[in-house]
XYZ file of C-alpha atoms in Angstrom:
486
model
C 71.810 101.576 113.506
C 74.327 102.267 116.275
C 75.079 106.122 117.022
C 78.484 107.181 116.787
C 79.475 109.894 119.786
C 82.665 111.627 120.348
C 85.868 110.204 121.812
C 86.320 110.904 125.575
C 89.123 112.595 125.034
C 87.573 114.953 122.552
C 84.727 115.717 124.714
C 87.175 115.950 127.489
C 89.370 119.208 125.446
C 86.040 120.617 124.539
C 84.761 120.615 128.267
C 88.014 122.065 129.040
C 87.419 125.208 126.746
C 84.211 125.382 127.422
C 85.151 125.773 131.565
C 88.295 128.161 130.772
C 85.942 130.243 128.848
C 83.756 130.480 132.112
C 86.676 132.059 133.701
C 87.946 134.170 131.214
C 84.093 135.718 130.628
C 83.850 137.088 134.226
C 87.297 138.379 134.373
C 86.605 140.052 131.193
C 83.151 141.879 131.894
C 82.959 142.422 135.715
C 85.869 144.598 135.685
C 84.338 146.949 132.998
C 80.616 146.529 134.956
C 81.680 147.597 137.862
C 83.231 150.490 137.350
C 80.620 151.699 134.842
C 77.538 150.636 137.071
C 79.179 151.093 140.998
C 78.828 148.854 143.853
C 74.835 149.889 143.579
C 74.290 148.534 140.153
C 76.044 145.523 140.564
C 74.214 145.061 144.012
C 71.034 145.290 142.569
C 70.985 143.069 139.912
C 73.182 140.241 141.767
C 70.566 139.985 144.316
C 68.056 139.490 141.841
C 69.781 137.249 140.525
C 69.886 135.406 143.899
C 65.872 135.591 144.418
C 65.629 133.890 140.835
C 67.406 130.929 141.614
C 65.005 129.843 144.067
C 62.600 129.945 141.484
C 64.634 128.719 138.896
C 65.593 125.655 141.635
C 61.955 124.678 142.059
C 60.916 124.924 138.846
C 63.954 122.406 137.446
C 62.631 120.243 140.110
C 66.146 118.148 140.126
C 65.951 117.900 136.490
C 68.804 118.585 135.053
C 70.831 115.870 136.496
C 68.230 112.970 136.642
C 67.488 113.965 133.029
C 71.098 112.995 131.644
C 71.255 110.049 133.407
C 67.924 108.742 132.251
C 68.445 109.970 128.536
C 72.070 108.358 128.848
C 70.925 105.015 129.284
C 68.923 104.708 126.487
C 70.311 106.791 123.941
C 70.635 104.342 121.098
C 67.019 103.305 121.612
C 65.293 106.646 119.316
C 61.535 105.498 120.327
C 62.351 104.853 124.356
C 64.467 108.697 123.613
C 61.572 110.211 122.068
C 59.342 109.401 124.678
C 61.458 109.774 127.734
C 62.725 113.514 126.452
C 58.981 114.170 126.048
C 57.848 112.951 129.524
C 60.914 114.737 131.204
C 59.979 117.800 129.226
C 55.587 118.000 130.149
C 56.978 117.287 133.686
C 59.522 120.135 133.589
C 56.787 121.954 131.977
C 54.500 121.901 134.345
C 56.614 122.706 137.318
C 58.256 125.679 135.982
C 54.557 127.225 135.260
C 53.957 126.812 138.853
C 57.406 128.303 139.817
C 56.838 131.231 137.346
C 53.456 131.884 138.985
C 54.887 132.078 142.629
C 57.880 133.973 141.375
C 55.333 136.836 139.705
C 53.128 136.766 143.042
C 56.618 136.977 144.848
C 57.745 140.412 143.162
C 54.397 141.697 143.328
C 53.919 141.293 147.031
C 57.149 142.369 148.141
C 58.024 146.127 147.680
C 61.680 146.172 147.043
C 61.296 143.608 144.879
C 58.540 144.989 143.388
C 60.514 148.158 142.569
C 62.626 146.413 139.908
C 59.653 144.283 138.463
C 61.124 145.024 135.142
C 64.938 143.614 136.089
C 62.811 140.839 137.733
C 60.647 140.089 134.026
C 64.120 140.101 132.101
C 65.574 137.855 134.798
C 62.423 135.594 135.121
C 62.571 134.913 131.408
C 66.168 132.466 132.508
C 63.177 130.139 133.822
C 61.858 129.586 130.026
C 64.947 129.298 128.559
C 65.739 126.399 131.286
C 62.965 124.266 130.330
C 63.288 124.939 126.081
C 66.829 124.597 126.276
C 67.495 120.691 127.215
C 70.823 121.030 127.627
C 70.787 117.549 129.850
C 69.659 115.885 126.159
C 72.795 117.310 124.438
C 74.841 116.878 127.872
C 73.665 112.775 127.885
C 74.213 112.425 123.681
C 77.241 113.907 124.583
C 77.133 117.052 122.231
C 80.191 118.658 123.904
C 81.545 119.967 120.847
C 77.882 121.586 119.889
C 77.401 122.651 123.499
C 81.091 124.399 123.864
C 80.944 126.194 120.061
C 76.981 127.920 121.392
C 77.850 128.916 124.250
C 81.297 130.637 123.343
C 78.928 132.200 120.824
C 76.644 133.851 122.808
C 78.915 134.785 125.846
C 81.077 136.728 122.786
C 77.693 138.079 121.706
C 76.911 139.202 125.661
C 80.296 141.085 125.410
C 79.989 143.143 122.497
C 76.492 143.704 123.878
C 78.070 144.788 126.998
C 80.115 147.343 125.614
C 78.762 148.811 123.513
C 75.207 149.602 125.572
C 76.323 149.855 129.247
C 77.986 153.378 129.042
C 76.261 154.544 132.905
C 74.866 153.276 135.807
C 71.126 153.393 135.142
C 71.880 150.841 132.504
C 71.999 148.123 135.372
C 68.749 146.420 133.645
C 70.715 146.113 130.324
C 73.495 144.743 132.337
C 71.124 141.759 133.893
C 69.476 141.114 130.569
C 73.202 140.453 128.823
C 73.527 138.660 131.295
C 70.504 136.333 130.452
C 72.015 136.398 127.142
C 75.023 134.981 128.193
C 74.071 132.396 130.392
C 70.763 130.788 128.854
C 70.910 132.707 125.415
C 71.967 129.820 123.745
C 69.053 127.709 124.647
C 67.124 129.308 122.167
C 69.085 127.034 119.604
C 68.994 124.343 121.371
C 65.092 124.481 120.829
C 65.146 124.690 117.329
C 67.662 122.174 116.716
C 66.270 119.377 119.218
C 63.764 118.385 116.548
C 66.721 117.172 114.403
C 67.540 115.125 117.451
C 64.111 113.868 118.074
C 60.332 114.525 117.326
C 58.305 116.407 120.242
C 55.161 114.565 118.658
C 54.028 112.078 121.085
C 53.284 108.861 119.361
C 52.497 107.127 122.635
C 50.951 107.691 125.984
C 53.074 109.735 128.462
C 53.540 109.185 131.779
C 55.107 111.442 133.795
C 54.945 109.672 137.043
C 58.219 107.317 136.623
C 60.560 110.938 136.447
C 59.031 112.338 139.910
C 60.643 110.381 142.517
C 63.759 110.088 141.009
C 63.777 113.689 139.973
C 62.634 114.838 143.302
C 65.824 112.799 145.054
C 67.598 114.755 142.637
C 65.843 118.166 143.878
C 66.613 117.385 147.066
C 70.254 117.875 146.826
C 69.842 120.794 144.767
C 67.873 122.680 147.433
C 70.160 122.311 149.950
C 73.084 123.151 147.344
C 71.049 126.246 146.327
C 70.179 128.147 149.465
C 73.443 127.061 150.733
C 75.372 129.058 147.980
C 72.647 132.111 147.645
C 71.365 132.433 151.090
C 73.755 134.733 151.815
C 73.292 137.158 148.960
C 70.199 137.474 149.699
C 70.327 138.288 153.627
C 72.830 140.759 152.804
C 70.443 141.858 150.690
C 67.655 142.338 152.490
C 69.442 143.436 156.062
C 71.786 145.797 154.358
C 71.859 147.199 150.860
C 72.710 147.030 146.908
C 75.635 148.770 147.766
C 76.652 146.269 150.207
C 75.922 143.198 148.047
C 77.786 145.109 145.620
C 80.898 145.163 147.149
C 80.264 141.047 148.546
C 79.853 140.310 144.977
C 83.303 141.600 143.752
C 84.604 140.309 146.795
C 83.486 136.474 146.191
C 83.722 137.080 141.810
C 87.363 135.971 142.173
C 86.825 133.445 144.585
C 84.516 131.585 142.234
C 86.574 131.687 139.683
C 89.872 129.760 141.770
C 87.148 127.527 143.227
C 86.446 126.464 139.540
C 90.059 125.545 139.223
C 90.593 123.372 142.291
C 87.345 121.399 141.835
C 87.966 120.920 137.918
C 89.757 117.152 139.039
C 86.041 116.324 139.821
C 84.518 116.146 136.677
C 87.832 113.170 135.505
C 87.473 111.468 139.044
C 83.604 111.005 139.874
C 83.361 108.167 136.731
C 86.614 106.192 137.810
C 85.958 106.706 141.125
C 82.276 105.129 140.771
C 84.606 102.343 138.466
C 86.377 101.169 141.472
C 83.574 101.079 143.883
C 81.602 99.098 141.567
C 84.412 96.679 140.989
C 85.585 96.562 144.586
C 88.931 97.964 144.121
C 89.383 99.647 147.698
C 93.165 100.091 147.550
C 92.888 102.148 143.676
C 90.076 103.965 145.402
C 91.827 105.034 148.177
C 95.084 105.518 146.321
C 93.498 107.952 143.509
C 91.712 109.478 146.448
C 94.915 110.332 148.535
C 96.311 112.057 145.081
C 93.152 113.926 144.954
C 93.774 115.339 148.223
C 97.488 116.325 147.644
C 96.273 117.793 144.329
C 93.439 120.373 146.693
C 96.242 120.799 149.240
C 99.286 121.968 146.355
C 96.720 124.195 144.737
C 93.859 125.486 146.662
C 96.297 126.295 150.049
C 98.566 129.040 148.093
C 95.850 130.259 146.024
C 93.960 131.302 149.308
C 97.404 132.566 150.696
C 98.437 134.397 147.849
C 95.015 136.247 147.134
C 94.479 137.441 150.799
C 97.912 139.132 150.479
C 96.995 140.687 146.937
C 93.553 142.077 148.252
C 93.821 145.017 148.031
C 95.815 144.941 144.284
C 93.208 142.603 143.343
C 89.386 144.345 144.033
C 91.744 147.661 142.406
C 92.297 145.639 138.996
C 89.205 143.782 138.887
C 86.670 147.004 140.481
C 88.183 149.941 140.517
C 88.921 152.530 143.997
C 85.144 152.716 144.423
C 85.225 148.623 145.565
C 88.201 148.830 148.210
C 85.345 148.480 150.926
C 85.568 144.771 149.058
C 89.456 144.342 150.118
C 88.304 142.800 154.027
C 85.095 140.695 152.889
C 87.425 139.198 149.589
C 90.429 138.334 152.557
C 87.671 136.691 154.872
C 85.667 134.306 151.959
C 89.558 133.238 150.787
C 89.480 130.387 152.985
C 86.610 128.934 150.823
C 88.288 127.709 147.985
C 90.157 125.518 150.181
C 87.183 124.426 151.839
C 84.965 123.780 148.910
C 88.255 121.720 147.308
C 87.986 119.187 150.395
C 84.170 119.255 150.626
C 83.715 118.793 147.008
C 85.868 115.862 147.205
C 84.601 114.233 149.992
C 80.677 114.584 148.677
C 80.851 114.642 144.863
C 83.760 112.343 144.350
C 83.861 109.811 147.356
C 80.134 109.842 149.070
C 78.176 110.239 145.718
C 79.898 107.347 143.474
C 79.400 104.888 147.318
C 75.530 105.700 147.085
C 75.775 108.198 150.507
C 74.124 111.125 148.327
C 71.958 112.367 151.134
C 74.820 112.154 153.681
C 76.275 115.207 150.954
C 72.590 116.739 151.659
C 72.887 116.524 155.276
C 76.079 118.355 155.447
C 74.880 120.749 152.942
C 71.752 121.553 155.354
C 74.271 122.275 158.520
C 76.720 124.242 156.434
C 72.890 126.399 155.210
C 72.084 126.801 158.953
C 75.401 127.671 160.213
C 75.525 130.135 156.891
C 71.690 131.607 158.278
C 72.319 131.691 161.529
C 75.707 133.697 161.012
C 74.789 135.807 158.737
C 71.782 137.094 160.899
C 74.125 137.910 163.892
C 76.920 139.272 161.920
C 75.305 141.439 158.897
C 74.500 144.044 161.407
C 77.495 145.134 162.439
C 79.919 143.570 159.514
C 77.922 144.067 156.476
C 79.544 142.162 153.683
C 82.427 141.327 155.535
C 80.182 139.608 158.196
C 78.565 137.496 154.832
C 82.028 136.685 154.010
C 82.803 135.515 156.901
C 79.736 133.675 158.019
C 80.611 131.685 154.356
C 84.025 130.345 155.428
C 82.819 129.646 159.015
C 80.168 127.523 156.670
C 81.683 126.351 154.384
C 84.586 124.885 157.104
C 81.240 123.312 158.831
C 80.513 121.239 156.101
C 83.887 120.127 156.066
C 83.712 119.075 159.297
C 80.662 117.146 159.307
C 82.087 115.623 155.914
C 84.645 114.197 157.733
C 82.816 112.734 160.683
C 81.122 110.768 157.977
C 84.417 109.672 156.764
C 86.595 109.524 159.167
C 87.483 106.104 158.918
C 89.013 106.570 155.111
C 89.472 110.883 155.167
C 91.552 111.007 158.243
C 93.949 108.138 157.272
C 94.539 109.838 153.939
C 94.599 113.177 155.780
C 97.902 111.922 157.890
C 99.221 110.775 154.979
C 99.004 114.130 153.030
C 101.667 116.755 152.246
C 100.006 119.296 154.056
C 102.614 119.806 156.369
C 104.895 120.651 153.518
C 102.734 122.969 151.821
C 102.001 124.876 154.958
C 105.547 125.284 155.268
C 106.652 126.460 151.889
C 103.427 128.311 151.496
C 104.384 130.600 154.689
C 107.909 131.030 153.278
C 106.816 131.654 150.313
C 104.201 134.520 150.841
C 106.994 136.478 153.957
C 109.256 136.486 150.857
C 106.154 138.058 148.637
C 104.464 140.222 151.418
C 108.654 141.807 151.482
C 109.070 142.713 148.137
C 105.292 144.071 148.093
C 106.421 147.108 150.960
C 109.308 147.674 149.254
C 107.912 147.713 145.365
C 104.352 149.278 144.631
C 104.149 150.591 141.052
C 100.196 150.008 139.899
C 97.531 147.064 140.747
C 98.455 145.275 137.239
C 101.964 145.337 137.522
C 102.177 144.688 141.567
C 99.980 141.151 140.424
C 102.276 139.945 137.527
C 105.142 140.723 140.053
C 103.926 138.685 143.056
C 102.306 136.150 141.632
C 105.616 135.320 139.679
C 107.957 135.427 142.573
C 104.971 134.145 144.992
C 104.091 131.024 142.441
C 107.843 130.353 141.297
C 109.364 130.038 144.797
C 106.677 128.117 145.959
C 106.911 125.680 143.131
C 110.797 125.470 143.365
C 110.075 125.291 147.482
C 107.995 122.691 147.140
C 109.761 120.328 144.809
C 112.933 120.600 146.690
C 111.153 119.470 149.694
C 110.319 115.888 147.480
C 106.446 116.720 147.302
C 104.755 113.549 145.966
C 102.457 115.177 143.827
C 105.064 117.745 142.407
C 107.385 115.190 141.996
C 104.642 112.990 139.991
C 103.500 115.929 137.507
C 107.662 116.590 136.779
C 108.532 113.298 136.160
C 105.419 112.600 134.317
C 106.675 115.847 131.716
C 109.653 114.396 131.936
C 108.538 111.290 130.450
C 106.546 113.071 127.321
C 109.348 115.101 126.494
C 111.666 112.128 125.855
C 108.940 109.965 124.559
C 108.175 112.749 121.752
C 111.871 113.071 120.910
């Protein structure tokens, strides 16, 4: 009997919600975590958090993503599922008890690790929850709806948790385990309920050997990926303090949040991207990948703009006085989101889908020695504003090298982009903004909803009197619905 799954564009609304709520979550808790646990408590369990991904990374062992693929391909075959979920799941197995092993002998060897061995256990205990979770089953069955529902659950859960035990700042261990709840809680569930999906009895000789090359390609990319996003958390780290990774961390929280939003096109690009390859359809390829780069441009440019002129408003609303050393390091990483728009495009939705995967790991690797090298020279005298910076000098590295590997296509479509214009109106835009902010200052809150209206509204209206393609596509494309519904 054929399985019936979701509509794409159900799956599509409940990915949606389940990404906003990724947003709202951090906006919601940080604010209230940092002020009740300081730039110390925040430090300290943030770079914990960075020393278990590298565990975490090995013991997934590329996983994750192989996993859904495999699982997706034979889905409406139950025996191949069955026995496929239970080879991916002994080989998963098996690495993570190796990774826990080197992560315990880790803490234990190194003192200031060792001084938060119990923050380390709670943390450590993500690892489990990885491997019993199987969220690439439900991801490849296409469970959105199941997936979304849990994990707005438990992240509501982590929130009432979070208020109502976190009252000082010794309660920074609480603060990392509702974390855990919030981020891997819900994998608990998906444990009990994956023997509705299918039996973890083996009927039939497994073999895990077909899932380790593949996997380990896989694991490739996401070791480069990893140490090129934590590296410097935990440098900072170790060459300067809590406190200081404290202050980087509300620095970049924001950052991570606007990346989010200019990379969301990825996830509805990568399939019809990988469409048009397959079917040789260069000129729809190019065409959707020109919008794609007018879409980073419109967006990610005044984001950055806007948010290194709010700073100092910003770290006040989101941290509290006690963060403003985060004011310089948050204006420095700005240029990221940017940068991650155009690298994300150019890797995950134009080199991946044309089989050049490892040409996305080798710029990955020069943007993670760039972000070493960097880091080491500037920590010393910068502290997290030497971090911050090192990641946008990175960051701009692998853009570079991104677009040595496509320069035939990228700088084509790079001439062709409104950049110009959004330069433009973005400068006028933010002298009119950075006016009004010297003459009005009434409190952080009310300084933001005042900018970012007249920042946002004259550079829309800016923009689309200027005839910006993409501005003019999205209006006339309203346009269009509106009379079509009446």
């Amino acid at each position: 009997m054929t399985k019936r799954y979701q509509s794409v564009k159900v799956n599509f609304i409940m990915n949606f919600i389940l990404t906003i709520s990724n947003f709202i979550f951090p906006l919601i808790t940080f604010p209230y975590a940092s002020r009740v646990l300081g730039a110390s408590g925040v430090g300290t369990v943030t770079f914990a958090s960075s020393i278990i991904s590298y565990f975490s990374m090995i013991g997934m062992l590329g996983v994750p993503t192989y996993a859904i693929r495999a699982c997706a391909k034979i889905r409406d075959n139950q025996r191949k599922l069955e026995k496929t979920v239970q080879e991916i799941m002994l080989l998963n197995i098996i690495v993570m008890l190796v990774a826990v092993v080197a992560l315990a002998i880790t803490v234990i060897s190194i003192e200031r690790l060792n001084q938060e061995r119990t923050l380390y256990l709670i943390l450590s205990s993500t690892l489990i929850f990885n491997v019993l979770g199987v969220d690439w089953l439900y991801r490849a069955l296409e469970r959105y709806s199941y997936i979304t529902i849990r994990s707005i659950i438990f992240k509501f859960l982590a929130l009432l948790l979070l208020l109502f035990l976190v009252k000082s700042s010794g309660d920074y261990v609480l603060y990392g385990a509702i974390g855990v709840v919030a981020s891997v809680g819900s994998n608990f569930l998906n444990f009990i309920n994956l023997r509705k999906i299918v039996s973890l009895k083996p009927t039939e000789k497994l073999d895990i050997r077909p899932h380790i090359k593949p996997s380990l390609t896989f694991f490739l990319l996401s070791v480069s990926t990893t140490i090129y996003l934590s590296v410097d958390t935990t440098l900072l780290g170790f060459m300067a303090n809590d406190e200081a990774v404290g202050y980087y961390s509300a620095a970049v929280k924001l950052k991570q949040i606007l990346v989010g939003v200019v990379t969301s096109l990825g996830a509805v690009l990568l399939p019809r991207l990988s469409h048009y390859h397959e079917q040789g359809k260069h000129e729809e390829f190019n065409g959707l990948v020109q919008k794609a780069i007018n879409f980073i441009f419109v967006i990610a440019i005044p984001l950055m703009v806007y948010c290194i002129l709010m700073a100092k408003d910003s770290i006040l609303f989101l941290s509290g006085q006690s963060f403003l050393p985060a004011v310089l390091p948050m204006q420095f990483i700005m240029p990221t989101v940017l940068f991650i728009g155009l690298s994300n495009l150019m890797g995950i939705q134009v080199l991946v889908p044309t089989n050049r995967e490892i040409l996305v790991v080798y710029s990955t690797i020069v943007g993670a020695v760039v972000d070493i090298v960097l880091n080491v020279l500037l920590i010393p005298q910068m502290g997290a504003s030497g971090t911050a910076l090192a990641g946008s000098i990175a960051e701009f590295s692998v853009v570079i090298v991104q677009i040595y590997f496509l320069k035939d296509l990228i700088i084509t479509l790079l001439r062709k982009s409104s950049i110009t214009k959004v330069v433009l109106v973005t400068i006028l835009a933010g002298s009119l903004t950075g006016l009004f902010r010297q003459i009005v200052s009434i409190n952080p809150f009310v300084n933001l909803m005042l900018t970012s209206v007249l920042f946002f509204g004259s550079y829309g209206l800016l923009l689309l009197l200027s005839g910006e393609s993409f501005i003019q596509e999205v209006c006339q494309s309203l346009l269009r619905k509106i009379k079509y519904r009446n």
